[in-house]
CSV table of C-alpha atoms in Angstrom, one decimal:
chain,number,residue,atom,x,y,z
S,1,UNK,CA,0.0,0.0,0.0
S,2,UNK,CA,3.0,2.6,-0.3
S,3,UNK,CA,1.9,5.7,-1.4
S,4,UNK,CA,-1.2,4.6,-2.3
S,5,UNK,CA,-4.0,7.1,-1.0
S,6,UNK,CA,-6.9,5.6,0.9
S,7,UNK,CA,-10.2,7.6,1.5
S,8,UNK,CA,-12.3,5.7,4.8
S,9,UNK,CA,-15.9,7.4,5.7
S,10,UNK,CA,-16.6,7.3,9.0
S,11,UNK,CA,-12.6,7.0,9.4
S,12,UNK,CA,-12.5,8.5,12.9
S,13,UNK,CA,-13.4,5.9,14.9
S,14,UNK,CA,-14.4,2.7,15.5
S,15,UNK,CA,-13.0,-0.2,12.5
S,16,UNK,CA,-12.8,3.1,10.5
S,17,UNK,CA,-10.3,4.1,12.4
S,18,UNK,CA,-8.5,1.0,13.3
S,19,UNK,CA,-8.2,0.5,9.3
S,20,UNK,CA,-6.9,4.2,8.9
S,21,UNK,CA,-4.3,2.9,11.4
S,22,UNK,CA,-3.3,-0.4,9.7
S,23,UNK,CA,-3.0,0.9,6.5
S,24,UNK,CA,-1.0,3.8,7.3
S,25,UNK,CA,1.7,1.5,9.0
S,26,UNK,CA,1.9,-0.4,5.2
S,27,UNK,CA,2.5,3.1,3.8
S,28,UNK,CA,-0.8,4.2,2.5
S,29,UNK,CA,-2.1,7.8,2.5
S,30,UNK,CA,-4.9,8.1,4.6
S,31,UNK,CA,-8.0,10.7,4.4
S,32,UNK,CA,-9.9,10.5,7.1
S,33,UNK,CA,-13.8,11.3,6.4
S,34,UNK,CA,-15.8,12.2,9.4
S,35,UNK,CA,-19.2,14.1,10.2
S,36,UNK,CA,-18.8,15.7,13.5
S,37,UNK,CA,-15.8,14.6,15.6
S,38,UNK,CA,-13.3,17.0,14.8
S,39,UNK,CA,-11.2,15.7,17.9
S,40,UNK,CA,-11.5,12.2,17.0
S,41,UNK,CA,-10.8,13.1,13.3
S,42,UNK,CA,-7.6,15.0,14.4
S,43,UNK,CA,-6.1,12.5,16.9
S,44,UNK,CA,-6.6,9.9,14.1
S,45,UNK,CA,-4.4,12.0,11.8
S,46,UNK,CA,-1.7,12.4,14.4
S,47,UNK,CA,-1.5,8.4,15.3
S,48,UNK,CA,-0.5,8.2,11.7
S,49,UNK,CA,1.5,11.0,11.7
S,50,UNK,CA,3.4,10.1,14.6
S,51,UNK,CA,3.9,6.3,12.8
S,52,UNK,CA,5.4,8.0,10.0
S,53,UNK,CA,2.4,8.0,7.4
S,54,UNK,CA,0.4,10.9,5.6
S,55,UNK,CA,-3.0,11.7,6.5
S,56,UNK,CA,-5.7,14.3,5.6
S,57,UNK,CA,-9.3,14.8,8.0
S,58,UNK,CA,-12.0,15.6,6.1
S,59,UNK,CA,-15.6,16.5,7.5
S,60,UNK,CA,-18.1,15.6,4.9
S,61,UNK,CA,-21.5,14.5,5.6
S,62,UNK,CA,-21.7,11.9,2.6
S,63,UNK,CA,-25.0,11.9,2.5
S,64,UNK,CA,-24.4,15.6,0.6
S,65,UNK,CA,-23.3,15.5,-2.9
S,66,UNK,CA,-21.7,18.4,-3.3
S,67,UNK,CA,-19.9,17.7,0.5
S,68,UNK,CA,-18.5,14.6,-1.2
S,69,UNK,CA,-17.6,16.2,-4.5
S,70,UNK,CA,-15.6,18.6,-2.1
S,71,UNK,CA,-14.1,16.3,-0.8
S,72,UNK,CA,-12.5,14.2,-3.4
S,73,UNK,CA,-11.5,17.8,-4.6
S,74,UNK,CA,-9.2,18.5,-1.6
S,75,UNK,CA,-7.8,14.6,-1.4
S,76,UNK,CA,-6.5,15.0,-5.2
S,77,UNK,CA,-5.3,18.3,-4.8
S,78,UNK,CA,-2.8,16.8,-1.7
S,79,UNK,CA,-2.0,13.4,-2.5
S,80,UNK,CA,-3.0,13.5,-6.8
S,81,UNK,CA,-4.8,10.1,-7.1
S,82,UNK,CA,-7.3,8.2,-5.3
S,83,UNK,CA,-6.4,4.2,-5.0
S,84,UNK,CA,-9.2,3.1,-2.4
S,85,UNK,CA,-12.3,4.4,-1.1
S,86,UNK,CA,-14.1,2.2,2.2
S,87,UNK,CA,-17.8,2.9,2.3
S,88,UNK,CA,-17.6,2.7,6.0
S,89,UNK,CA,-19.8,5.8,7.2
S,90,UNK,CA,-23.3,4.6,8.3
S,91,UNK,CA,-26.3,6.0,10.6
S,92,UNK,CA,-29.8,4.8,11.0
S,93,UNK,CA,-32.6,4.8,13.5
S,94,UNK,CA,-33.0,1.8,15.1
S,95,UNK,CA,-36.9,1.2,15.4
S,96,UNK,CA,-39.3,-1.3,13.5
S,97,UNK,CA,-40.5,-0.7,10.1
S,98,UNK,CA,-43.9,0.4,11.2
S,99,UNK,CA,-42.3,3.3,13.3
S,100,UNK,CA,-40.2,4.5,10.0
S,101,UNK,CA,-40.9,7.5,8.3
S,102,UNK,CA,-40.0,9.5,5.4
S,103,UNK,CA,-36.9,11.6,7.6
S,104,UNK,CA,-35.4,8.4,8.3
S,105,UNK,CA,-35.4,6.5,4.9
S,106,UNK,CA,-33.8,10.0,3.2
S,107,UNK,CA,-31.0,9.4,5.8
S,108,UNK,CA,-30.0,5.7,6.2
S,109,UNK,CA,-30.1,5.6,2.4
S,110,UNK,CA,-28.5,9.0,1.3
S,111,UNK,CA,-25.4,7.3,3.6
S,112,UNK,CA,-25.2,3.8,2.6
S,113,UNK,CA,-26.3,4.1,-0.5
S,114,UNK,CA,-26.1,7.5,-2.7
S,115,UNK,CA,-22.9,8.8,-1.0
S,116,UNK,CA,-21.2,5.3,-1.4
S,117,UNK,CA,-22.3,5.9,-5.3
S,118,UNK,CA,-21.1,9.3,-5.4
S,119,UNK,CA,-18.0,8.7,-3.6
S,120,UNK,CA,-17.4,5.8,-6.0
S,121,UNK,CA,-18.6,8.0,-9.2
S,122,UNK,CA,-16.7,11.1,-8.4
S,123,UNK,CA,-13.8,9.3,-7.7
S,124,UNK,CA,-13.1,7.0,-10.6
S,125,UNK,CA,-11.8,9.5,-13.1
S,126,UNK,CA,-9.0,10.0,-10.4
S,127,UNK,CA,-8.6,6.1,-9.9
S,128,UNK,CA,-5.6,4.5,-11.7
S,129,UNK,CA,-5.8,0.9,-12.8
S,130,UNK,CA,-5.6,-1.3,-10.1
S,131,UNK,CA,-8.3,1.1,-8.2
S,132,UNK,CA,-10.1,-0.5,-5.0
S,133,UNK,CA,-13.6,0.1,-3.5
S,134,UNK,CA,-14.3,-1.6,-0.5
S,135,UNK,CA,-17.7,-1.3,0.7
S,136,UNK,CA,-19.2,-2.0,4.7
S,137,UNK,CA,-22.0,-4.0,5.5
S,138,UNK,CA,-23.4,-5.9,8.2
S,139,UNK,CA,-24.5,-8.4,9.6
S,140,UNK,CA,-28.2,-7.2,9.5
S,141,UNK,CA,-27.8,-7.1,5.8
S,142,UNK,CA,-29.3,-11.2,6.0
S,143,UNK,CA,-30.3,-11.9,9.3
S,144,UNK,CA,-33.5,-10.2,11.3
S,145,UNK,CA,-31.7,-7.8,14.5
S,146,UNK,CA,-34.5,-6.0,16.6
S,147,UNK,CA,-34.5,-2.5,15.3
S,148,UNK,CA,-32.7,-3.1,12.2
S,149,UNK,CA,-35.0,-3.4,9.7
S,150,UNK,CA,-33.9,-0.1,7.5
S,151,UNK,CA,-30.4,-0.6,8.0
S,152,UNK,CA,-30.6,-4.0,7.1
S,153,UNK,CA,-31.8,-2.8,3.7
S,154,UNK,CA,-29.4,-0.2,2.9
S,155,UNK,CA,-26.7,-3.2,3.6
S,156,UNK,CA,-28.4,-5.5,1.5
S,157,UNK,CA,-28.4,-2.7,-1.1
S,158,UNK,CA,-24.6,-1.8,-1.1
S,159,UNK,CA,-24.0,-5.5,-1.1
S,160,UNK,CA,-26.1,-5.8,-4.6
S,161,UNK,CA,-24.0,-2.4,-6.0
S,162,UNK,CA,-20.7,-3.9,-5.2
S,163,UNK,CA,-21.6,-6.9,-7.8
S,164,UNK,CA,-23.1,-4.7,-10.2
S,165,UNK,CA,-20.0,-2.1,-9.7
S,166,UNK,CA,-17.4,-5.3,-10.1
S,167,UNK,CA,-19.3,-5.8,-13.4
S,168,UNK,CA,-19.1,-1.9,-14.6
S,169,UNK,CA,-16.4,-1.0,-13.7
S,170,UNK,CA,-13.8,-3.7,-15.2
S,171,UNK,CA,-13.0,-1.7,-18.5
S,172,UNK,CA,-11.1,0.8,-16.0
S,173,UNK,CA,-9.6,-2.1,-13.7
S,174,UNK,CA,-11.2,-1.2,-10.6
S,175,UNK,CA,-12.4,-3.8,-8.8
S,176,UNK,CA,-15.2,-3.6,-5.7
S,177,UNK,CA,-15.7,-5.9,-2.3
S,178,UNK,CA,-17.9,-5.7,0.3
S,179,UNK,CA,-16.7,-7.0,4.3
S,180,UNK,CA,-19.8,-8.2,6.4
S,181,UNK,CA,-18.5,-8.1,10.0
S,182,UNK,CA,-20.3,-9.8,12.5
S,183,UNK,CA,-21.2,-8.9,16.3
S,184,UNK,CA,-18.3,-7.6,17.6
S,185,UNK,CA,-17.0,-6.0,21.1
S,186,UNK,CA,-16.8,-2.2,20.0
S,187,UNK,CA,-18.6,0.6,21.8
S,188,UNK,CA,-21.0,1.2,19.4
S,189,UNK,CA,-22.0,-2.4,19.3
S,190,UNK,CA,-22.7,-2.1,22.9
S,191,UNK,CA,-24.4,0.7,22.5
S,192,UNK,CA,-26.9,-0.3,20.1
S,193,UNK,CA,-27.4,-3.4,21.5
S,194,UNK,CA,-28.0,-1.6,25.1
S,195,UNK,CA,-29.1,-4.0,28.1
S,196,UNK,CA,-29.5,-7.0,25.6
S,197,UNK,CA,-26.0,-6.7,25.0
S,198,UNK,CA,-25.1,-9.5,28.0
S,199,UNK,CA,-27.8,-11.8,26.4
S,200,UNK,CA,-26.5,-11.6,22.8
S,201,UNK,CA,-22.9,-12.1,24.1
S,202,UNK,CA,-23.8,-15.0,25.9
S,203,UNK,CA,-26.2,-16.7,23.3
S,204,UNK,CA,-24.1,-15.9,20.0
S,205,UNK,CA,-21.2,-17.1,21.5
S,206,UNK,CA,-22.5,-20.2,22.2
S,207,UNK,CA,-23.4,-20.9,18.5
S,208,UNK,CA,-19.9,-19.1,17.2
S,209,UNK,CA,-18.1,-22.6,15.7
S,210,UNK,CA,-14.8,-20.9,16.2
S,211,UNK,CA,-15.9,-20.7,19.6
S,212,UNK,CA,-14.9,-16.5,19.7
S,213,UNK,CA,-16.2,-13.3,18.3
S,214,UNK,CA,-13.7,-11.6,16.1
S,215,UNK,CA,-12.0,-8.8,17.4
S,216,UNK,CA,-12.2,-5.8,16.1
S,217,UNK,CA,-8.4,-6.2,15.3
S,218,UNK,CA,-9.4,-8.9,13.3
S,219,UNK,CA,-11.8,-7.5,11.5
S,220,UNK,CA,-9.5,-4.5,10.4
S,221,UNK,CA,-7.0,-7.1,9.2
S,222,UNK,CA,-9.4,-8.0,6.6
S,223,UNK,CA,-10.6,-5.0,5.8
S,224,UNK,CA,-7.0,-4.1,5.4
S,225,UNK,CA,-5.8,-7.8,3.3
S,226,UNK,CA,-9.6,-6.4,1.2
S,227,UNK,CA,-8.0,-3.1,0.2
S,228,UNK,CA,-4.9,-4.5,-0.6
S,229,UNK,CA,-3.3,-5.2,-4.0
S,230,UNK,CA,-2.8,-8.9,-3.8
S,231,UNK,CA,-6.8,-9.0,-2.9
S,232,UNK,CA,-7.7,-8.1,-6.0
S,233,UNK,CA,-9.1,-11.8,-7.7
S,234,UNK,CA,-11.8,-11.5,-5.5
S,235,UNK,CA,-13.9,-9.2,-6.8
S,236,UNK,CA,-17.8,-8.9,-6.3
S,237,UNK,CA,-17.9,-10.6,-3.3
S,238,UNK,CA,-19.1,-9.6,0.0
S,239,UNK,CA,-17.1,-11.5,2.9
S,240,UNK,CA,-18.8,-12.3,5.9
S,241,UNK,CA,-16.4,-12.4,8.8
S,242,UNK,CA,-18.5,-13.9,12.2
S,243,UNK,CA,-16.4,-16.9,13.5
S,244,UNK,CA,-18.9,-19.2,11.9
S,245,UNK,CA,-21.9,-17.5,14.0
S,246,UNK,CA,-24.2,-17.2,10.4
S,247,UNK,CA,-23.9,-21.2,9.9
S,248,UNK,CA,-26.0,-21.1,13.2
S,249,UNK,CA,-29.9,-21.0,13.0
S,250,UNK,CA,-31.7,-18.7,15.8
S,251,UNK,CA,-34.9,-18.8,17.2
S,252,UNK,CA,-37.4,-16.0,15.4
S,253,UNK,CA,-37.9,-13.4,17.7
S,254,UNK,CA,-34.9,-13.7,19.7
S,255,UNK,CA,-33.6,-10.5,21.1
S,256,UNK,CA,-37.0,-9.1,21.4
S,257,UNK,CA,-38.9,-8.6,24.8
């Protein structure tokens, strides 16, 4: 990944951030998208700074076209070339379908999936041979979570571009993956998962083959091996990375009170 520039939404914290980190220590440039956390953004730039690497924070809410046209704007003006972009931005309200509205759809959706497009569109003519996009879904993309009915969509959706965007984009060399992490120990997992946290710990576990979650570490690493040259013959796939936990079957309704 030497010198090759590296744009990650949402790149300020959480795997964001801990791919920002691992790629910088292969030598990548590293722009940093965020949509609030200046401080975050910034300490991000300055653990890669301080490991030697270039990086660049960006605030961009990429659910705004013109915010991401901006964007790629200022990247090519300071590194030239964009080799990479990680869909990784995502926000959603967490209620069932029934209690969705109009407000949220416009949101979840101008994230996950018309900023992932414009990211990818605006950036291609800047996108040598060789280019990467690397998109984020999760886990709720195929199985039922409490709560996770829109998100789940807007997953299932970027899962179906990065096929069609393998397909489309081949006459320029640019390939496309998706990575499809499963629960994993972060704050924000915790966080959204709130008091039923201890109960889906206990009960995934206990159908994860590999008898562990992944850690986030883990995750990053393929995230990281995704955006990576030697990646590239898989292409139009979206890997799932759970520790086994989707080979599982769980009761309907679990989760809910």
């Amino acid at each position: 990944m030497q010198n090759k520039t590296v744009i990650i939404t949402g790149g300020s914290r959480g795997m964001g951030q801990r791919l920002a980190l691992k790629l910088a220590a292969e030598g990548a440039n590293i722009v940093v998208n965020y949509r609030r956390d200046d401080e975050a953004a910034q300490q991000t730039v300055k653990d890669v700074e301080a490991g030697g690497g270039a990086a660049l924070a960006v605030r961009a809410d990429v659910s705004d076209t013109e915010a991401v046209a901006a964007m790629v704007e200022q990247v090519v003006e300071r590194f030239g070339s964009i080799d990479v972009v990680v869909a990784n931005a995502a926000a959603s309200a967490f209620k069932p379908l029934m209690q969705i509205h109009g407000h949220h759809i416009d949101k979840t959706m101008g994230i996950t999936v018309q900023g992932f497009l414009d990211l990818v569109r605006l950036s291609l003519p800047h996108m040598p041979a060789g280019g990467r996009v690397l998109a984020v879904s999760g886990w709720d993309s195929f199985r039922a979570l409490p709560g996770h009915g829109l998100l789940g969509a807007a997953k299932a959706a970027m899962e179906a571009i990065v096929k069609y965007l393998a397909i489309e984009l081949a006459g320029q060399g640019v390939t496309a993956v998706g990575v499809c992490p499963g629960p994993i120990d972060t704050d924000s997992f915790r966080y959204y998962a709130g008091e039923a946290w201890e109960d889906y710990a206990k009960q995934w576990l206990a159908q994860t083959p590999s008898g562990a979650y992944p850690t986030p570490d883990e995750v990053a690493d393929v995230m990281a091996f995704l955006c990576e040259p030697r990646s590239s013959a898989i292409n139009g796939q979206t890997i799932v990375v759970d520790g086994g936990l989707s080979l599982a079957t769980m009761p309907i309704g679990f989760g809910q009170d």
